Short mmCIF file of C-alpha atoms and ligand atoms in Angstrom, two decimals:
data_model
loop_
_atom_site.label_atom_id
_atom_site.label_comp_id
_atom_site.label_asym_id
_atom_site.label_seq_id
_atom_site.Cartn_x
_atom_site.Cartn_y
_atom_site.Cartn_z
CA MET J 204 50.45 147.97 174.24
CA THR J 205 51.16 151.73 173.57
CA ALA J 206 53.05 152.95 170.20
CA PRO J 207 56.19 154.54 171.15
CA LEU J 208 56.37 158.21 169.81
CA ILE J 209 57.70 157.96 166.02
CA LEU J 210 60.48 161.21 164.95
CA SER J 211 62.13 162.69 162.03
CA PRO J 212 64.97 163.81 161.59
CA ASP J 213 64.71 167.43 161.65
CA THR J 214 65.71 170.12 164.20
CA VAL J 215 62.88 169.57 166.11
CA GLY J 216 62.86 165.58 166.30
CA ILE J 217 66.81 165.46 167.00
CA ALA J 218 65.34 168.23 169.72
CA LYS J 219 62.54 165.76 171.06
CA ALA J 220 65.11 162.24 171.19
CA ALA J 221 67.60 164.86 173.05
CA ALA J 222 65.52 165.94 175.66
CA LEU J 223 64.24 162.20 176.27
CA LEU J 224 67.93 160.92 176.63
CA ALA J 225 68.30 163.94 178.94
CA GLU J 226 64.70 162.35 181.08
CA GLY J 227 66.58 159.00 181.29
CA ARG J 228 64.12 157.92 178.44
CA LEU J 229 64.41 155.04 176.18
CA VAL J 230 65.26 156.47 172.60
CA ALA J 231 65.84 154.25 169.61
CA PHE J 232 67.75 155.87 166.73
CA PRO J 233 69.36 154.70 162.75
CA THR J 234 73.07 154.19 162.73
CA GLU J 235 74.54 152.92 159.37
CA THR J 236 74.90 149.73 160.78
CA VAL J 237 71.42 149.32 162.30
CA TYR J 238 68.98 151.03 164.89
CA GLY J 239 69.96 151.57 168.46
CA LEU J 240 68.32 151.63 171.62
CA GLY J 241 70.53 154.30 173.01
CA ALA J 242 69.82 155.66 177.13
CA ASP J 243 72.27 158.15 178.89
CA ALA J 244 75.09 155.83 179.26
CA CYS J 245 75.67 158.23 182.77
CA ASN J 246 72.23 157.26 183.99
CA GLY J 247 72.41 153.18 185.92
CA GLN J 248 68.85 153.06 185.79
CA ALA J 249 68.56 154.35 181.58
CA VAL J 250 71.01 151.50 181.56
CA ALA J 251 68.92 149.29 183.40
CA ALA J 252 65.88 150.39 181.18
CA ILE J 253 67.37 148.95 177.80
CA TYR J 254 68.55 145.95 179.73
CA THR J 255 64.84 145.11 180.63
CA ALA J 256 63.61 146.81 177.63
CA LYS J 257 65.48 143.82 175.42
CA GLY J 258 65.77 141.06 178.77
CA ARG J 259 69.03 141.33 177.94
CA PRO J 260 71.37 139.11 180.39
CA SER J 261 72.68 141.97 182.97
CA PHE J 262 76.58 140.50 182.11
CA ASN J 263 76.23 141.32 178.27
CA PRO J 264 78.24 144.66 178.13
CA LEU J 265 76.43 147.92 176.32
CA ILE J 266 78.60 149.76 173.31
CA VAL J 267 78.80 153.15 174.28
CA HIS J 268 78.73 155.85 170.53
CA VAL J 269 79.82 159.12 170.84
CA PRO J 270 79.85 161.79 168.53
CA SER J 271 83.97 162.37 167.77
CA VAL J 272 87.68 160.50 168.60
CA ASP J 273 88.04 163.38 171.09
CA MET J 274 84.81 162.75 173.05
CA ALA J 275 86.07 158.88 172.89
CA GLN J 276 89.25 159.64 174.84
CA ARG J 277 87.59 161.31 177.52
CA TYR J 278 86.74 157.77 178.88
CA VAL J 279 89.71 155.11 178.03
CA ILE J 280 93.06 155.31 178.25
CA TRP J 281 94.12 155.57 174.32
CA SER J 282 96.25 154.56 172.51
CA ASP J 283 98.73 154.86 168.76
CA THR J 284 96.45 152.43 167.89
CA ALA J 285 93.83 152.84 169.13
CA ASP J 286 94.59 156.18 166.90
CA ARG J 287 95.60 154.51 164.49
CA LEU J 288 91.82 152.60 163.39
CA ALA J 289 90.29 155.77 165.22
CA GLN J 290 91.18 158.03 162.08
CA ALA J 291 91.04 155.52 159.18
CA PHE J 292 87.69 153.32 160.44
CA TRP J 293 85.75 156.69 162.65
CA PRO J 294 83.57 157.60 161.84
CA GLY J 295 82.52 154.15 160.98
CA PRO J 296 81.11 150.88 161.47
CA MET J 297 83.47 150.58 164.29
CA THR J 298 83.65 149.03 167.53
CA LEU J 299 87.08 149.19 169.41
CA VAL J 300 86.96 147.76 173.10
CA LEU J 301 89.35 149.94 175.43
CA PRO J 302 90.50 150.00 179.16
CA LEU J 303 88.28 152.73 180.93
CA ARG J 304 89.96 155.49 182.58
CA THR J 305 89.91 156.12 186.09
CA GLY J 306 86.98 158.42 186.72
CA HIS J 307 84.77 157.94 183.33
CA GLY J 308 81.51 158.54 184.86
CA LEU J 309 80.11 156.03 182.66
CA SER J 310 77.68 153.49 184.90
CA SER J 311 79.10 150.30 185.26
CA LEU J 312 76.22 148.77 184.65
CA VAL J 313 77.52 150.06 180.69
CA THR J 314 80.20 148.16 181.05
CA ALA J 315 78.87 145.17 183.20
CA GLY J 316 81.24 145.28 185.71
CA LEU J 317 84.53 145.59 183.28
CA ALA J 318 87.53 146.95 183.23
CA THR J 319 86.58 148.02 179.51
CA VAL J 320 84.43 149.76 177.54
CA ALA J 321 83.51 149.50 174.22
CA LEU J 322 83.51 152.38 172.54
CA ARG J 323 81.88 154.05 168.70
CA VAL J 324 81.46 157.05 166.73
CA PRO J 325 79.23 156.34 164.45
CA ALA J 326 79.00 157.52 160.84
CA HIS J 327 75.19 157.94 159.84
CA ALA J 328 73.76 161.72 160.16
CA SER J 329 70.87 161.13 161.72
CA ALA J 330 73.05 159.09 165.04
CA GLN J 331 75.66 161.96 164.90
CA ALA J 332 73.03 165.08 165.19
CA LEU J 333 71.52 162.80 167.78
CA LEU J 334 74.49 162.71 170.10
CA GLU J 335 75.53 166.08 168.98
CA ALA J 336 72.38 167.39 170.93
CA PHE J 337 72.59 165.53 173.31
CA GLY J 338 76.11 166.37 174.22
CA GLY J 339 77.15 162.83 175.82
CA PRO J 340 78.02 159.43 175.51
CA VAL J 341 74.47 157.14 174.90
CA ALA J 342 75.28 153.57 175.46
CA ALA J 343 73.59 151.48 172.78
CA PRO J 344 72.83 147.70 171.79
CA SER J 345 70.79 146.92 168.79
CA ALA J 346 67.33 148.01 168.86
CA ASN J 347 65.48 144.35 169.40
CA PRO J 348 64.36 141.69 171.45
CA SER J 349 67.38 139.72 173.20
CA GLY J 350 68.66 137.16 170.75
CA ARG J 351 66.37 137.96 167.83
CA ILE J 352 66.69 139.47 164.74
CA SER J 353 68.78 143.42 164.20
CA PRO J 354 66.36 146.00 163.56
CA THR J 355 67.56 147.57 160.21
CA ILE J 356 64.20 150.01 159.84
CA ALA J 357 62.09 151.67 162.90
CA ARG J 358 59.12 149.42 161.99
CA HIS J 359 61.17 146.54 163.29
CA VAL J 360 61.79 148.01 166.69
CA ILE J 361 58.29 149.41 166.79
CA ASP J 362 57.17 145.70 166.60
CA GLY J 363 60.11 144.01 168.64
CA LEU J 364 60.14 146.90 171.40
CA GLY J 365 56.98 148.51 170.84
CA ALA J 366 56.01 150.79 174.28
CA GLN J 367 59.47 150.12 176.19
CA VAL J 368 61.07 152.82 173.64
CA ALA J 369 59.66 155.89 174.73
CA ALA J 370 60.53 157.22 171.06
CA VAL J 371 61.97 156.34 168.19
CA LEU J 372 63.98 158.60 165.55
CA ASP J 373 63.13 156.89 162.22
CA ASP J 374 65.30 158.11 158.43
CA GLY J 375 64.87 155.16 156.86
CA PRO J 376 66.95 151.81 156.53
CA CYS J 377 70.57 151.18 157.35
CA SER J 378 73.22 151.54 154.77
CA VAL J 379 75.72 149.28 155.54
CA GLY J 380 72.85 146.29 157.67
CA LEU J 381 75.27 144.12 159.55
CA GLU J 382 76.36 145.24 163.38
CA SER J 383 79.69 146.63 163.58
CA THR J 384 82.97 145.30 163.83
CA ILE J 385 84.18 145.07 166.78
CA ILE J 386 88.30 145.46 167.52
CA GLY J 387 89.98 144.54 171.14
CA LEU J 388 92.97 146.58 172.51
CA ALA J 389 92.51 145.91 175.33
CA ASP J 390 95.99 144.14 174.47
CA THR J 391 97.19 142.22 170.92
CA PRO J 392 94.58 143.57 169.21
CA THR J 393 91.86 140.97 168.15
CA LEU J 394 88.77 140.47 166.05
CA LEU J 395 85.39 140.64 169.16
CA ARG J 396 83.01 140.36 166.48
CA ALA J 397 82.68 140.09 162.59
CA GLY J 398 81.03 143.25 160.98
CA GLY J 399 79.98 145.65 159.34
CA LEU J 400 83.93 146.77 158.90
CA PRO J 401 85.70 144.46 156.78
CA VAL J 402 87.99 142.27 158.70
CA GLU J 403 90.61 143.00 155.29
CA ALA J 404 90.05 146.31 155.67
CA ILE J 405 91.40 147.15 159.39
CA GLU J 406 94.17 144.18 158.89
CA ALA J 407 95.26 146.57 155.96
CA ALA J 408 95.21 149.68 158.46
CA LEU J 409 97.28 147.96 161.10
CA GLY J 410 99.75 146.05 158.92
CA THR J 411 98.98 142.84 160.78
CA ARG J 412 96.81 140.51 161.45
CA LEU J 413 94.20 140.78 163.77
CA ALA J 414 94.31 138.15 166.31
CA THR J 415 91.13 136.04 166.83
CA ALA J 416 89.14 136.31 170.31
CA ALA J 417 88.27 131.83 171.59
CA THR J 418 85.52 130.35 169.70
CA PRO J 419 82.37 130.59 171.49
CA THR J 420 81.21 128.00 173.77
CA GLY J 421 78.10 129.67 175.12
CA ASP J 422 79.33 129.59 178.10
CA PRO J 423 79.61 133.63 179.43
CA ASP J 424 82.64 133.45 181.81
CA THR J 425 84.67 132.15 179.02
CA VAL J 426 83.39 134.73 176.41
CA THR J 427 85.12 138.05 175.41
CA ALA J 428 82.61 139.24 173.51
CA PRO J 429 79.40 138.19 174.51
CA GLY J 430 77.41 139.05 171.60
CA GLN J 431 79.21 135.91 170.60
CA LEU J 432 76.75 133.46 172.37
CA ALA J 433 76.12 130.24 170.11
CA SER J 434 72.10 131.08 168.94
CA HIS J 435 71.93 134.59 168.38
CA TYR J 436 69.84 136.79 165.68
CA ALA J 437 67.77 133.79 165.69
CA PRO J 438 64.19 134.27 163.36
CA ARG J 439 61.73 132.03 164.54
CA ALA J 440 61.79 129.77 162.33
CA ALA J 441 64.79 126.99 161.83
CA LEU J 442 67.57 128.25 159.40
CA ARG J 443 69.93 125.66 157.64
CA MET J 444 72.93 127.59 155.30
CA ASN J 445 74.93 126.55 152.55
CA ALA J 446 71.91 124.97 151.14
CA GLU J 447 72.20 124.77 146.90
CA THR J 448 67.84 124.51 146.79
CA ALA J 449 65.19 124.57 149.08
CA LEU J 450 63.50 121.43 150.21
CA PRO J 451 59.77 121.26 150.55
CA GLY J 452 58.37 124.03 152.91
CA GLU J 453 61.32 126.09 153.25
CA SER J 454 61.45 129.39 152.23
CA PHE J 455 64.57 129.82 150.42
CA LEU J 456 67.27 133.07 150.71
CA GLY J 457 69.71 132.96 147.40
CA PHE J 458 72.36 134.86 146.24
CA GLY J 459 73.21 135.62 143.04
CA ALA J 460 71.39 134.86 139.65
CA MET J 461 68.88 132.02 140.63
CA ALA J 462 65.33 131.34 141.08
CA CYS J 463 64.26 132.02 145.11
CA ASP J 464 61.96 133.19 147.38
CA LEU J 465 63.86 136.25 148.67
CA ASN J 466 67.36 137.60 146.97
CA LEU J 467 70.58 139.08 148.57
CA SER J 468 71.55 140.50 146.07
CA ALA J 469 71.14 138.81 142.49
CA THR J 470 74.54 140.19 141.18
CA ALA J 471 76.22 138.32 144.42
CA ASP J 472 77.11 142.49 145.85
CA LEU J 473 77.99 141.53 149.87
CA HIS J 474 77.34 145.13 150.38
CA GLU J 475 74.10 144.87 148.87
CA ALA J 476 73.78 141.38 150.36
CA ALA J 477 74.72 142.95 153.81
CA ALA J 478 72.23 145.62 153.99
CA ARG J 479 69.03 143.31 152.89
CA LEU J 480 69.98 140.40 155.39
CA PHE J 481 68.19 141.44 158.30
CA GLY J 482 64.78 142.42 156.96
CA CYS J 483 64.82 138.98 154.20
CA LEU J 484 65.80 137.36 157.65
CA HIS J 485 62.63 139.32 159.32
CA VAL J 486 60.07 138.77 155.97
CA LEU J 487 60.81 135.05 155.80
CA ASP J 488 60.43 134.84 159.63
CA ALA J 489 56.98 136.06 159.67
CA LYS J 490 56.04 132.65 157.03
CA GLY J 491 56.80 130.86 159.66
CA LEU J 492 58.57 128.20 157.40
CA PRO J 493 62.15 126.97 157.71
CA ILE J 494 64.40 128.69 156.11
CA ALA J 495 67.37 127.54 153.74
CA VAL J 496 69.93 130.11 152.69
CA ALA J 497 72.16 129.92 149.68
CA PRO J 498 76.48 129.91 150.00
CA ILE J 499 77.13 133.30 150.70
CA PRO J 500 81.29 134.04 149.49
CA THR J 501 83.58 134.38 153.03
CA THR J 502 85.44 137.35 152.10
CA GLY J 503 85.05 140.88 152.97
CA LEU J 504 81.10 141.79 154.58
CA GLY J 505 80.72 137.69 153.66
CA ARG J 506 82.07 136.74 156.98
CA ALA J 507 79.75 138.91 158.82
CA ILE J 508 76.93 137.68 157.19
CA ASN J 509 77.83 133.86 157.70
CA ASP J 510 78.89 134.88 160.95
CA ARG J 511 75.11 136.14 161.77
CA LEU J 512 73.61 132.90 159.97
CA ALA J 513 75.70 130.88 161.94
CA ARG J 514 74.35 132.24 164.43
CA ALA J 515 70.50 132.05 163.36
CA ALA J 516 70.81 128.02 162.48
CA ALA J 517 72.93 127.24 165.72
CA PRO J 518 70.26 125.23 168.24
CA ARG J 519 68.72 127.51 170.06
CA GLY J 520 68.23 127.79 174.80
CA SER J 521 72.18 128.86 174.71
CA SER J 522 71.53 132.27 176.10
CA ALA J 523 71.19 134.98 173.32
CA THR J 524 71.93 138.31 174.26
CA SER J 525 72.08 141.06 172.21
O1 TXA G 5 76.47 148.49 164.81
C1 TXA G 5 76.32 147.51 166.15
O2 TXA G 5 77.43 147.84 166.77
C2 TXA G 5 75.16 148.31 166.70
C3 TXA G 5 74.47 149.69 166.86
C4 TXA G 5 73.18 150.09 167.43
O3 TXA G 5 76.24 150.51 167.17
N1 TXA G 5 75.32 147.61 168.43
C5 TXA G 5 74.66 146.97 168.98
O4 TXA G 5 75.35 145.93 170.06
O5 TXA G 5 74.91 145.60 167.87
P1 TXA G 5 75.01 145.13 170.67
O6 TXA G 5 74.97 145.83 172.04
O7 TXA G 5 73.75 144.68 170.13
O8 TXA G 5 76.21 144.06 170.05
C6 TXA G 5 77.19 145.33 171.26
C7 TXA G 5 78.37 144.00 171.69
C8 TXA G 5 77.99 142.50 172.31
O9 TXA G 5 78.73 141.48 171.73
C9 TXA G 5 79.12 142.85 173.41
O10 TXA G 5 79.30 141.77 174.50
C10 TXA G 5 80.50 143.30 172.90
O11 TXA G 5 79.75 144.18 172.44
N2 TXA G 5 80.97 144.57 174.48
C11 TXA G 5 80.40 145.22 174.77
N3 TXA G 5 81.07 146.45 175.56
C12 TXA G 5 82.62 144.98 175.57
C13 TXA G 5 83.76 144.92 176.20
N4 TXA G 5 84.01 146.11 177.06
N5 TXA G 5 84.68 143.87 176.33
C14 TXA G 5 83.89 142.82 174.81
N6 TXA G 5 82.79 143.05 174.23
C15 TXA G 5 82.15 143.83 174.20
MG1 MG G 6 72.36 142.83 169.42
#
């Protein structure tokens, strides 16, 4: 398999990446959460190529990335709640699901035929520069084969997707390291996916608790955010959570001061653990041994870390998606 073009995040690289998007090609790019697999969100064939490259079930809709709140408002029916959250957390690691406006112009493949769309304004300087240079909405799921660990460095993208991507904009490791927090605003504000922005911060900005989406069942017809399917973010090796020690033959992924093969954060810092999570899982997965993971607190970013670990630990075979 030939390799994708590796682009630097300078003026030339950004211009090339934007030109490839305009030609309907796939370009992987960094955001502060994870690397995304980008395509022109208005070009149905380009969006279809995302599903093919990832091996992603076509019922699972994609996040549309835009450079500004102004551009986000072109596609959806905006609301006071959307405005409050956008003012507080955009650009940043938050995605809002809102009702589509008529004449939005997005490919129906992006929304998988739903009446809503997921929108995000990322904060990463290279993502912002690319979105500005392209000048339109970019559909981008995480740039990993469907159901596998999300990419937090360019190398993960190249190893996972290879030449199915025209180019990778390489700007080093992602600072947050967990996918965005997804909030459904089509009716009662609902947490659809825990992620890189702590739920507590969102609830503080709203002044109310968020509703939570129905428990994932693995049945795509009953899942509000299809990415909530049980087996997801899965390493090839089996994974066991809340382990006090490793059993013989297991790799041990630690948290806090302890003896282990790799440590998410020796100082028990949840931000550091989030940023390191997928990278550590990629490394341990390559060793091929079952993985035991130390207990992680469930507050702040710990909620999303535990969510990703629970999905990685879930029995395989329920269709995994993004
Ligand atoms: O941090 C992130 O969110 C990354 C970066 C690249 O932005 N993207 C990402 O995309 O994680 P993806 O496709 O791997 O996950 C998107 C999630 C899926 O679980 C999908 O089902 C959900 O968003 N989603 C998209 N549109 C939706 C909609 N209209 N209603 C409910 N869920 C939606
Ligand atoms: Mg994903």
